[in-house]
Amino acid sequence: MTVSFGIIIVLCVYVALAVLDQISLQLGPYSPLFGGAITGLVMGDLKTGLMVGATLQLMTLGVATFGGATVPDFLTGSVMGTAYAILANKGASYGIGLAVPIGLLLTQTDILARMANTFFQHRADRFAEEGNYRKVELQNIWGTIPWILSRILPVAIGLFFGQSVVSAINSFIPAWFMDGLKTAGLILPAMGIAILMRYLPIKKYFPFFIIGFVMMAYGGKNFSILGSALVGLAMAAIYVIFKNKPTSPVTTSGTDSSENDDSDDDEVEIDE
Amino acid sequence: MTVSFGIIIVLCVYVALAVLDQISLQLGPYSPLFGGAITGLVMGDLKTGLMVGATLQLMTLGVATFGGATVPDFLTGSVMGTAYAILANKGASYGIGLAVPIGLLLTQTDILARMANTFFQHRADRFAEEGNYRKVELQNIWGTIPWILSRILPVAIGLFFGQSVVSAINSFIPAWFMDGLKTAGLILPAMGIAILMRYLPIKKYFPFFIIGFVMMAYGGKNFSILGSALVGLAMAAIYVIFKNKPTSPVTTSGTDSSENDDSDDDEVEIDE
Amino acid sequence: MTVSFGIIIVLCVYVALAVLDQISLQLGPYSPLFGGAITGLVMGDLKTGLMVGATLQLMTLGVATFGGATVPDFLTGSVMGTAYAILANKGASYGIGLAVPIGLLLTQTDILARMANTFFQHRADRFAEEGNYRKVELQNIWGTIPWILSRILPVAIGLFFGQSVVSAINSFIPAWFMDGLKTAGLILPAMGIAILMRYLPIKKYFPFFIIGFVMMAYGGKNFSILGSALVGLAMAAIYVIFKNKPTSPVTTSGTDSSENDDSDDDEVEIDE
Amino acid sequence: MNKLTDKDIKKVYWRNLFGLQWGWNYERMQGLGYSWVIMPALKRLYKDDKEQMKTALKTQLGFFNTSQPMSHLIIGADMGIEEKTGMSDPEAIVGLKTGLMGPFAGVGDTIFLAIYRAIVFSIASYMALSGSALGLLLPIIAGAAILWVRYKFTWIGYQQGTKLATEFAGRMKILTEGASILGLTVVGALIPSVINYSLDLKYQMGKVTLNIDDMLNQILPSLVPLAIVMFSYWLLGKKKMNSTRLIFVLIALGMVLGNLKRIFGM
Amino acid sequence: MNKLTDKDIKKVYWRNLFGLQWGWNYERMQGLGYSWVIMPALKRLYKDDKEQMKTALKTQLGFFNTSQPMSHLIIGADMGIEEKTGMSDPEAIVGLKTGLMGPFAGVGDTIFLAIYRAIVFSIASYMALSGSALGLLLPIIAGAAILWVRYKFTWIGYQQGTKLATEFAGRMKILTEGASILGLTVVGALIPSVINYSLDLKYQMGKVTLNIDDMLNQILPSLVPLAIVMFSYWLLGKKKMNSTRLIFVLIALGMVLGNLKRIFGM
Amino acid sequence: MNKLTDKDIKKVYWRNLFGLQWGWNYERMQGLGYSWVIMPALKRLYKDDKEQMKTALKTQLGFFNTSQPMSHLIIGADMGIEEKTGMSDPEAIVGLKTGLMGPFAGVGDTIFLAIYRAIVFSIASYMALSGSALGLLLPIIAGAAILWVRYKFTWIGYQQGTKLATEFAGRMKILTEGASILGLTVVGALIPSVINYSLDLKYQMGKVTLNIDDMLNQILPSLVPLAIVMFSYWLLGKKKMNSTRLIFVLIALGMVLGNLKRIFGM
Ligand SMILES: OC[C@H]1O[C@H](O)[C@@H](O)[C@@H](O)[C@@H]1O
Ligand SMILES: OC[C@H]1O[C@H](O)[C@@H](O)[C@@H](O)[C@@H]1O
Ligand SMILES: OC[C@H]1O[C@H](O)[C@@H](O)[C@@H](O)[C@@H]1O
């Protein structure tokens, strides 16, 4: 089984849109979750796509481009991992195992795109000297080209040679290596979490880290990330309330019954 | 089956005592829970009474007469709902469905009673001018009459015509209406809760609302209102401790062993 | 079955080491848990030893010699309770029942040891007058003798007469008494906890007591002491953070990506 | 002037327990009841002085409204002051009563009407739902404890007198805040616990059945009850909306939700 | 001078949504994008004044980098100020932009890149794992809500102008702290929820089987995931270590852990 | 005067680990042990000065009592000061020792005797109850970590000297409060976890069986254990009651509770 040209084109358009989503609206298409799902849908095996995408997504939750830092291209990893899994017909975990190294490999193309755009920046500088604002404007639009190419090229090439790649993997890569990759996939989320811990002031606010961990470690199946986020939100709000108002203001709660309380008709919000 | 005179009299006496309980000791008889239970007991079907009463109680937990506001008379609703359910022999949910509209209908009698008492207030004013304190005293005692009548009359009438009412309901009210009432019963507690939210300063202290919700939403069957109240109490006490003592006082805990600690023999209480 | 001399000697050496552990490193041998386990191991029934030791340990968690207070000798109780249980072949609960009264009985020997050492203290005073520091040093070393004897003697005697003691118990002590002891064992942990409550400033910080209780009471099997300790640690740290820094310092979290964050390479710790 | 006896104080306590609201009316609310409750003290102090008695009666029949359990503090303080100064300055008495009744109503209603009831009656109700009438003892026992608190309040009020007004005022603010925190925690917890409604919608999509409730639960348990509560809360903030009208809205909503299957012909 | 129309503001909003990072480059980061985004305002203000336009273009092409959603506040404020003072003091504009971009990046990335993503995409992923593609709607819906927030931000920035710089600064500190608290709670919760690795080691000792995982769980659930995270955190603090290298370390670790049985010949 | 060598400090650390309480007695408690522990330092400093040595010996044999792990800080500081000033001012040394030993005992006992033990030994015990002796390693490992902390304490004390007394004092208060919070949380959690007693009473009422334990659990889980603890706590506050007598009370209570069925002839 090879990937038809039609499918390659559709997926190329998709990753082009996805990278634009990533640097603008961030609605969803840029995420490995969507990458897997869309690829699965297009290639006729949505379920495998959902598995690969969702697993990869959870694996990279904390990975984000803070301050323009470059991170592995897990979206493309997700697209190609899913495609290879479906091609090889070897199940989702096969695809997940491949997605990580592919994402790693493609870190460089992201860097190239970000470097290439310096070219347009300099052209814009030149036009600015002339006061030619229309031409300045144009440079930013050209900037989309390197972004799009950096995603389309690897996907196109990877999918075109898909069958050969998969055969090569199947014949050359030993079982222990795939087992290892699988386990690596299980522990890789540690990276994203560790990045977040470095990014956030954990030394100052470590108690809240502990509380989050304990809630989830003991709450287990009954608890969820949104639950912990709500508790975190509550604690953050209590902190802000305390810090902001050192002296307790006169509260006017009390005898007014709700019937008379028609002066405010907003939903619950922070009252300040 | 009709309701015997004996039962009607017993229940009338009960609702008279209950309304007095409501405006004084608030020990329990005034609650829909007791209303259902007592009616069930008197009419020989305690279990149905408990179901109707308990469900109605949970449905109206947040409903209270803050500042003299008038609320539906769910006690009478509970009494008559239970009675009708037993008469019709249609199970507790039938009774619950009827209790709500009955309670709503009787909102007005409560208002009438509260208005009627203005009469005694004015008489008392007159006797006060004369310094006749005995007569002043008497007016407050007369005040019980409107309260009692406002509860006894509907119950007596409603029970006397009980059989006809039930037949009318059974023949005229369509199934979808009873289904709707049942679902309405399930969502009606939202009203009491919303009233409490309007009554309490939720905009200022919303984090605690979140915490209460999250504990119960995720704790599920393992958690309870008392549990959440204990946590709420702890948080409230921490808040009060913090606000009251901005500077940390010297603690004298330490080397004294418990054997020497005979100076205080009280149970745990707030130490201030 | 009697206890062989070899076993008696081994256990005597053990309790000697254990009492030294208790007054110095407190690594573990001094605990009833180890007492039961070691005795069980030596007498060929590790499992019974673990049961007796662990149960006794949980029963006495809060019991500690704050400020030199004397507490029952539950270590020796654990050793002898285990030995008797194995001798009588009556299961762990038999041994637990005996361990408590034995521990109580031996409270006095601990007091004797602590009194005896006054003798060496006075000798040291004398040598100090002479400036004879070597002799002063020696007195502290002699101090170990009363400690060791206070543990070895009861164990040696108790084990030597073990068989007779067990027979006496079996023939004289009624079933209801053993049942009672068993139940007493179940409620005895209340003592240790109450001691801790007296020792700690519960009147000032009772909210945290409530939180600990509620977490465990409702968390049940899913929660643990370490979990509650972590939450307690978090709350304590939040308290300390708040108290220490009344004005919020400028935080420098933010745009630095983790890659540049190489200035600190420590693990999570309180940052001050 | 006469002194109040312990028996007088106790009489007032008993009357307060029962009769503060017998004569409740829209014009003076607990005004009529207040005069009846404090009458044993008035008799002791002014029986022999017709003029003072008249002033006292007129003063004590004035507007009054507060939380019943808290009222003991005020009536106690009132007795303490009148015992010392009689009716020489009725303004001061009125000031005490109206000054304290507002904040006391706030904190008292929060604690005794809202929170206490929610806790005690929800436990008793859950017991009743599992078939045991014994749960009904719970409100009785807990209620008896409150009667004891009210007894204490009477004496505290009486002994502190005016100090109560000045000192409690500051404390009250912080206590109200504490009560609000406790109250809101319980209110939050009430939502998942007493609203047991779920959509009960299943959707057949090809081979898979989509259980809408399961999906919503995966996002947040009790999401639908929370949404209904938030909707009700928002409605209550609207002009012309009150709690009785809200009931009609919710009944209408129930009619729709309860017949979803009929409506969609499922 | 010309005034900005509502349409101008909206145009800038739309451009900001899409194009702030199209021209992202290592030299000026969002500098090129910034100039494009604000261009509709520049055109309105300086179309007829070539010199001012030149200054404006050069100013707005300078280095800029912040969190995208927060950038609306800055660009809004920039427009508000230029509308009043034009390009008379370019330094002030540069000061505003560079002064705010740092703190805004901190709080914005914490909230929108770290926390928001972790929550929304973890829920969606768990839904996907249970076979439902419907979860993919969640990020879309929540993302739409953020677009609305960004719209509001534009107007707030525009209306507050310089006040934003002074007033928000103080608020920002406390907001960042709040965001950190929320963020760290979620980060702590992520560990047991997304790292599902367990040692899967059983040890045969005589008759008893020792389940190492069970024993570690008795000490603390998710102890192994916690240890791996702590190890990664510690590594990231080392010189010469970065997140990409950490991946290789973790893959190597996975190779070992995934083949424990092979290694020990079990 | 001589300087202390690193080896001296280490020697004192080792002696402190083992022998501070060998000579424990009711008159001076850890006084005898203290002199033995610090002897290597005394030898180094005063070996050649008989008079100073005498003063030192007498000073160091005085009353002393504190938490063992915390004692390292005091002994360290003592060495630091004596190294500088010798025995010129014995009062200062006594002041340092007695000034710090009280607060250090409080916080040290809370952390190391109460909380640490409760946590580590409860985990180990639960492991033992499930049949595994491996849990016994836990206190050993955790205990070794504490020996390391004690090592650090020795050096901190030595290097900070008098500063310790002044600076730590302020910190100590807040640390004690923190330790109390941690401690009370654990104590609260201990109740449901280590008191496994339940009434085990069933009551036959007509057709229904009343399970008293179930009913109490519906009110509050672990209500009976809580009640027994509160009763014990209250007893301990009574004059003439101490922990040993409490044991007898609890055994008596156990005798009754354990024979309820016999008593009621059920
Ligand atoms: O950190 C601010 C900002 O920096 C870069 O521009 C990108 O990585 C963005 O995603 C990020 O929000
Ligand atoms: O709000 C104070 C008070 O007002 C009225 O008198 C009644 O509704 C009482 O139940 C309430 O406590
Ligand atoms: O309280 C301080 C100290 O006192 C005595 O020396 C012993 O009981 C120690 O265990 C305790 O640490």
JSON list of N, CA and C and ligand atoms in Angstrom, two decimals, chain A residues 22-23 26 64-70 114 199, chain C residues 254-256, chain E residues 20-21 24 29-30 64-69 101-102 104-106 108-110 112-113, ligand 1:
[
{"chain": "A", "resi": 22, "resn": "GLN", "atom": "N", "xyz": [-0.64, 27.54, 14.37]},
{"chain": "A", "resi": 22, "resn": "GLN", "atom": "CA", "xyz": [0.29, 27.53, 15.49]},
{"chain": "A", "resi": 22, "resn": "GLN", "atom": "C", "xyz": [0.84, 28.92, 15.80]},
{"chain": "A", "resi": 23, "resn": "ILE", "atom": "N", "xyz": [1.10, 29.71, 14.74]},
{"chain": "A", "resi": 23, "resn": "ILE", "atom": "CA", "xyz": [1.68, 31.02, 15.00]},
{"chain": "A", "resi": 23, "resn": "ILE", "atom": "C", "xyz": [0.63, 32.11, 15.03]},
{"chain": "A", "resi": 26, "resn": "GLN", "atom": "N", "xyz": [-4.09, 29.51, 17.20]},
{"chain": "A", "resi": 26, "resn": "GLN", "atom": "CA", "xyz": [-3.92, 28.37, 18.09]},
{"chain": "A", "resi": 26, "resn": "GLN", "atom": "C", "xyz": [-5.25, 27.75, 18.50]},
{"chain": "A", "resi": 64, "resn": "ALA", "atom": "N", "xyz": [6.11, 23.89, 24.98]},
{"chain": "A", "resi": 64, "resn": "ALA", "atom": "CA", "xyz": [5.61, 25.05, 24.24]},
{"chain": "A", "resi": 64, "resn": "ALA", "atom": "C", "xyz": [6.76, 25.98, 23.95]},
{"chain": "A", "resi": 65, "resn": "THR", "atom": "N", "xyz": [6.56, 26.82, 22.93]},
{"chain": "A", "resi": 65, "resn": "THR", "atom": "CA", "xyz": [7.66, 27.67, 22.47]},
{"chain": "A", "resi": 65, "resn": "THR", "atom": "C", "xyz": [7.74, 28.97, 23.25]},
{"chain": "A", "resi": 66, "resn": "PHE", "atom": "N", "xyz": [8.02, 28.85, 24.54]},
{"chain": "A", "resi": 66, "resn": "PHE", "atom": "CA", "xyz": [8.18, 30.05, 25.34]},
{"chain": "A", "resi": 66, "resn": "PHE", "atom": "C", "xyz": [9.32, 30.91, 24.79]},
{"chain": "A", "resi": 67, "resn": "GLY", "atom": "N", "xyz": [9.03, 32.18, 24.56]},
{"chain": "A", "resi": 67, "resn": "GLY", "atom": "CA", "xyz": [10.09, 33.10, 24.15]},
{"chain": "A", "resi": 67, "resn": "GLY", "atom": "C", "xyz": [10.74, 32.74, 22.83]},
{"chain": "A", "resi": 68, "resn": "GLY", "atom": "N", "xyz": [10.03, 32.03, 21.97]},
{"chain": "A", "resi": 68, "resn": "GLY", "atom": "CA", "xyz": [10.60, 31.70, 20.68]},
{"chain": "A", "resi": 68, "resn": "GLY", "atom": "C", "xyz": [11.54, 30.52, 20.70]},
{"chain": "A", "resi": 69, "resn": "ALA", "atom": "N", "xyz": [11.59, 29.83, 21.82]},
{"chain": "A", "resi": 69, "resn": "ALA", "atom": "CA", "xyz": [12.42, 28.63, 21.89]},
{"chain": "A", "resi": 69, "resn": "ALA", "atom": "C", "xyz": [11.93, 27.63, 20.85]},
{"chain": "A", "resi": 70, "resn": "THR", "atom": "N", "xyz": [12.84, 26.88, 20.31]},
{"chain": "A", "resi": 70, "resn": "THR", "atom": "CA", "xyz": [12.44, 25.88, 19.34]},
{"chain": "A", "resi": 70, "resn": "THR", "atom": "C", "xyz": [12.20, 24.55, 20.04]},
{"chain": "A", "resi": 114, "resn": "ARG", "atom": "N", "xyz": [12.64, 30.08, 10.88]},
{"chain": "A", "resi": 114, "resn": "ARG", "atom": "CA", "xyz": [12.76, 31.28, 11.71]},
{"chain": "A", "resi": 114, "resn": "ARG", "atom": "C", "xyz": [14.00, 32.10, 11.30]},
{"chain": "A", "resi": 199, "resn": "TYR", "atom": "N", "xyz": [9.99, 26.72, 34.06]},
{"chain": "A", "resi": 199, "resn": "TYR", "atom": "CA", "xyz": [9.43, 27.98, 33.59]},
{"chain": "A", "resi": 199, "resn": "TYR", "atom": "C", "xyz": [8.70, 28.72, 34.71]},
{"chain": "C", "resi": 254, "resn": "GLY", "atom": "N", "xyz": [9.26, 34.29, 34.08]},
{"chain": "C", "resi": 254, "resn": "GLY", "atom": "CA", "xyz": [8.80, 34.90, 32.85]},
{"chain": "C", "resi": 254, "resn": "GLY", "atom": "C", "xyz": [9.53, 34.45, 31.63]},
{"chain": "C", "resi": 255, "resn": "THR", "atom": "N", "xyz": [10.06, 35.40, 30.90]},
{"chain": "C", "resi": 255, "resn": "THR", "atom": "CA", "xyz": [10.48, 35.11, 29.54]},
{"chain": "C", "resi": 255, "resn": "THR", "atom": "C", "xyz": [11.72, 34.23, 29.42]},
{"chain": "C", "resi": 256, "resn": "ASP", "atom": "N", "xyz": [12.51, 34.14, 30.48]},
{"chain": "C", "resi": 256, "resn": "ASP", "atom": "CA", "xyz": [13.68, 33.26, 30.36]},
{"chain": "C", "resi": 256, "resn": "ASP", "atom": "C", "xyz": [13.21, 31.87, 30.00]},
{"chain": "E", "resi": 20, "resn": "LEU", "atom": "N", "xyz": [0.72, 38.42, 13.46]},
{"chain": "E", "resi": 20, "resn": "LEU", "atom": "CA", "xyz": [1.79, 38.97, 14.28]},
{"chain": "E", "resi": 20, "resn": "LEU", "atom": "C", "xyz": [3.08, 38.17, 14.15]},
{"chain": "E", "resi": 21, "resn": "GLN", "atom": "N", "xyz": [2.95, 36.88, 13.85]},
{"chain": "E", "resi": 21, "resn": "GLN", "atom": "CA", "xyz": [4.15, 36.05, 13.84]},
{"chain": "E", "resi": 21, "resn": "GLN", "atom": "C", "xyz": [4.52, 35.51, 12.46]},
{"chain": "E", "resi": 24, "resn": "TRP", "atom": "N", "xyz": [8.06, 36.16, 11.86]},
{"chain": "E", "resi": 24, "resn": "TRP", "atom": "CA", "xyz": [8.91, 35.90, 13.04]},
{"chain": "E", "resi": 24, "resn": "TRP", "atom": "C", "xyz": [10.33, 35.53, 12.61]},
{"chain": "E", "resi": 29, "resn": "MET", "atom": "N", "xyz": [12.30, 39.02, 16.12]},
{"chain": "E", "resi": 29, "resn": "MET", "atom": "CA", "xyz": [11.15, 38.22, 16.56]},
{"chain": "E", "resi": 29, "resn": "MET", "atom": "C", "xyz": [9.84, 38.75, 15.96]},
{"chain": "E", "resi": 30, "resn": "GLN", "atom": "N", "xyz": [8.91, 39.29, 16.77]},
{"chain": "E", "resi": 30, "resn": "GLN", "atom": "CA", "xyz": [7.63, 39.73, 16.21]},
{"chain": "E", "resi": 30, "resn": "GLN", "atom": "C", "xyz": [7.68, 41.15, 15.66]},
{"chain": "E", "resi": 64, "resn": "PHE", "atom": "N", "xyz": [10.47, 43.13, 18.97]},
{"chain": "E", "resi": 64, "resn": "PHE", "atom": "CA", "xyz": [9.27, 42.99, 19.80]},
{"chain": "E", "resi": 64, "resn": "PHE", "atom": "C", "xyz": [9.01, 41.50, 20.01]},
{"chain": "E", "resi": 65, "resn": "ASN", "atom": "N", "xyz": [8.61, 41.14, 21.20]},
{"chain": "E", "resi": 65, "resn": "ASN", "atom": "CA", "xyz": [8.26, 39.75, 21.47]},
{"chain": "E", "resi": 65, "resn": "ASN", "atom": "C", "xyz": [7.45, 39.66, 22.74]},
{"chain": "E", "resi": 66, "resn": "THR", "atom": "N", "xyz": [6.26, 39.14, 22.59]},
{"chain": "E", "resi": 66, "resn": "THR", "atom": "CA", "xyz": [5.45, 38.91, 23.78]},
{"chain": "E", "resi": 66, "resn": "THR", "atom": "C", "xyz": [4.46, 37.81, 23.50]},
{"chain": "E", "resi": 67, "resn": "SER", "atom": "N", "xyz": [3.68, 37.51, 24.48]},
{"chain": "E", "resi": 67, "resn": "SER", "atom": "CA", "xyz": [2.62, 36.51, 24.31]},
{"chain": "E", "resi": 67, "resn": "SER", "atom": "C", "xyz": [1.57, 37.06, 23.36]},
{"chain": "E", "resi": 68, "resn": "GLN", "atom": "N", "xyz": [1.16, 36.27, 22.38]},
{"chain": "E", "resi": 68, "resn": "GLN", "atom": "CA", "xyz": [0.21, 36.77, 21.39]},
{"chain": "E", "resi": 68, "resn": "GLN", "atom": "C", "xyz": [-1.06, 37.36, 21.99]},
{"chain": "E", "resi": 69, "resn": "PRO", "atom": "N", "xyz": [-1.76, 36.63, 22.86]},
{"chain": "E", "resi": 69, "resn": "PRO", "atom": "CA", "xyz": [-3.01, 37.21, 23.37]},
{"chain": "E", "resi": 69, "resn": "PRO", "atom": "C", "xyz": [-2.77, 38.52, 24.11]},
{"chain": "E", "resi": 101, "resn": "MET", "atom": "N", "xyz": [6.33, 44.31, 27.17]},
{"chain": "E", "resi": 101, "resn": "MET", "atom": "CA", "xyz": [6.36, 43.00, 26.51]},
{"chain": "E", "resi": 101, "resn": "MET", "atom": "C", "xyz": [6.93, 41.91, 27.41]},
{"chain": "E", "resi": 102, "resn": "GLY", "atom": "N", "xyz": [7.87, 42.28, 28.27]},
{"chain": "E", "resi": 102, "resn": "GLY", "atom": "CA", "xyz": [8.47, 41.28, 29.15]},
{"chain": "E", "resi": 102, "resn": "GLY", "atom": "C", "xyz": [7.49, 40.69, 30.15]},
{"chain": "E", "resi": 104, "resn": "PHE", "atom": "N", "xyz": [4.30, 40.93, 30.24]},
{"chain": "E", "resi": 104, "resn": "PHE", "atom": "CA", "xyz": [3.15, 40.34, 29.57]},
{"chain": "E", "resi": 104, "resn": "PHE", "atom": "C", "xyz": [3.49, 38.97, 29.00]},
{"chain": "E", "resi": 105, "resn": "ALA", "atom": "N", "xyz": [4.70, 38.81, 28.51]},
{"chain": "E", "resi": 105, "resn": "ALA", "atom": "CA", "xyz": [5.10, 37.50, 28.00]},
{"chain": "E", "resi": 105, "resn": "ALA", "atom": "C", "xyz": [5.03, 36.49, 29.14]},
{"chain": "E", "resi": 106, "resn": "GLY", "atom": "N", "xyz": [5.53, 36.89, 30.31]},
{"chain": "E", "resi": 106, "resn": "GLY", "atom": "CA", "xyz": [5.55, 35.96, 31.45]},
{"chain": "E", "resi": 106, "resn": "GLY", "atom": "C", "xyz": [4.17, 35.48, 31.81]},
{"chain": "E", "resi": 108, "resn": "GLY", "atom": "N", "xyz": [1.31, 35.92, 30.20]},
{"chain": "E", "resi": 108, "resn": "GLY", "atom": "CA", "xyz": [0.55, 35.40, 29.07]},
{"chain": "E", "resi": 108, "resn": "GLY", "atom": "C", "xyz": [0.95, 33.98, 28.70]},
{"chain": "E", "resi": 109, "resn": "ASP", "atom": "N", "xyz": [2.24, 33.74, 28.64]},
{"chain": "E", "resi": 109, "resn": "ASP", "atom": "CA", "xyz": [2.67, 32.38, 28.31]},
{"chain": "E", "resi": 109, "resn": "ASP", "atom": "C", "xyz": [2.23, 31.39, 29.39]},
{"chain": "E", "resi": 110, "resn": "THR", "atom": "N", "xyz": [2.34, 31.81, 30.66]},
{"chain": "E", "resi": 110, "resn": "THR", "atom": "CA", "xyz": [1.90, 30.92, 31.73]},
{"chain": "E", "resi": 110, "resn": "THR", "atom": "C", "xyz": [0.44, 30.54, 31.56]},
{"chain": "E", "resi": 112, "resn": "PHE", "atom": "N", "xyz": [-1.78, 31.23, 28.81]},
{"chain": "E", "resi": 112, "resn": "PHE", "atom": "CA", "xyz": [-2.32, 30.76, 27.53]},
{"chain": "E", "resi": 112, "resn": "PHE", "atom": "C", "xyz": [-1.53, 29.62, 26.90]},
{"chain": "E", "resi": 113, "resn": "LEU", "atom": "N", "xyz": [-0.22, 29.64, 27.07]},
{"chain": "E", "resi": 113, "resn": "LEU", "atom": "CA", "xyz": [0.55, 28.54, 26.47]},
{"chain": "E", "resi": 113, "resn": "LEU", "atom": "C", "xyz": [0.60, 27.34, 27.39]},
{"chain": "G", "resi": 1, "resn": "LIG", "atom": "O1", "xyz": [7.33, 34.19, 25.10]},
{"chain": "G", "resi": 1, "resn": "LIG", "atom": "C1", "xyz": [6.67, 35.09, 24.27]},
{"chain": "G", "resi": 1, "resn": "LIG", "atom": "C2", "xyz": [6.46, 34.54, 22.88]},
{"chain": "G", "resi": 1, "resn": "LIG", "atom": "O2", "xyz": [7.71, 34.24, 22.30]},
{"chain": "G", "resi": 1, "resn": "LIG", "atom": "C3", "xyz": [7.68, 33.86, 20.96]},
{"chain": "G", "resi": 1, "resn": "LIG", "atom": "O3", "xyz": [7.22, 34.86, 20.19]},
{"chain": "G", "resi": 1, "resn": "LIG", "atom": "C4", "xyz": [6.82, 32.65, 20.76]},
{"chain": "G", "resi": 1, "resn": "LIG", "atom": "O4", "xyz": [7.44, 31.56, 21.29]},
{"chain": "G", "resi": 1, "resn": "LIG", "atom": "C5", "xyz": [5.46, 32.83, 21.41]},
{"chain": "G", "resi": 1, "resn": "LIG", "atom": "O5", "xyz": [4.75, 31.62, 21.40]},
{"chain": "G", "resi": 1, "resn": "LIG", "atom": "C6", "xyz": [5.62, 33.30, 22.84]},
{"chain": "G", "resi": 1, "resn": "LIG", "atom": "O6", "xyz": [4.36, 33.56, 23.41]}
]
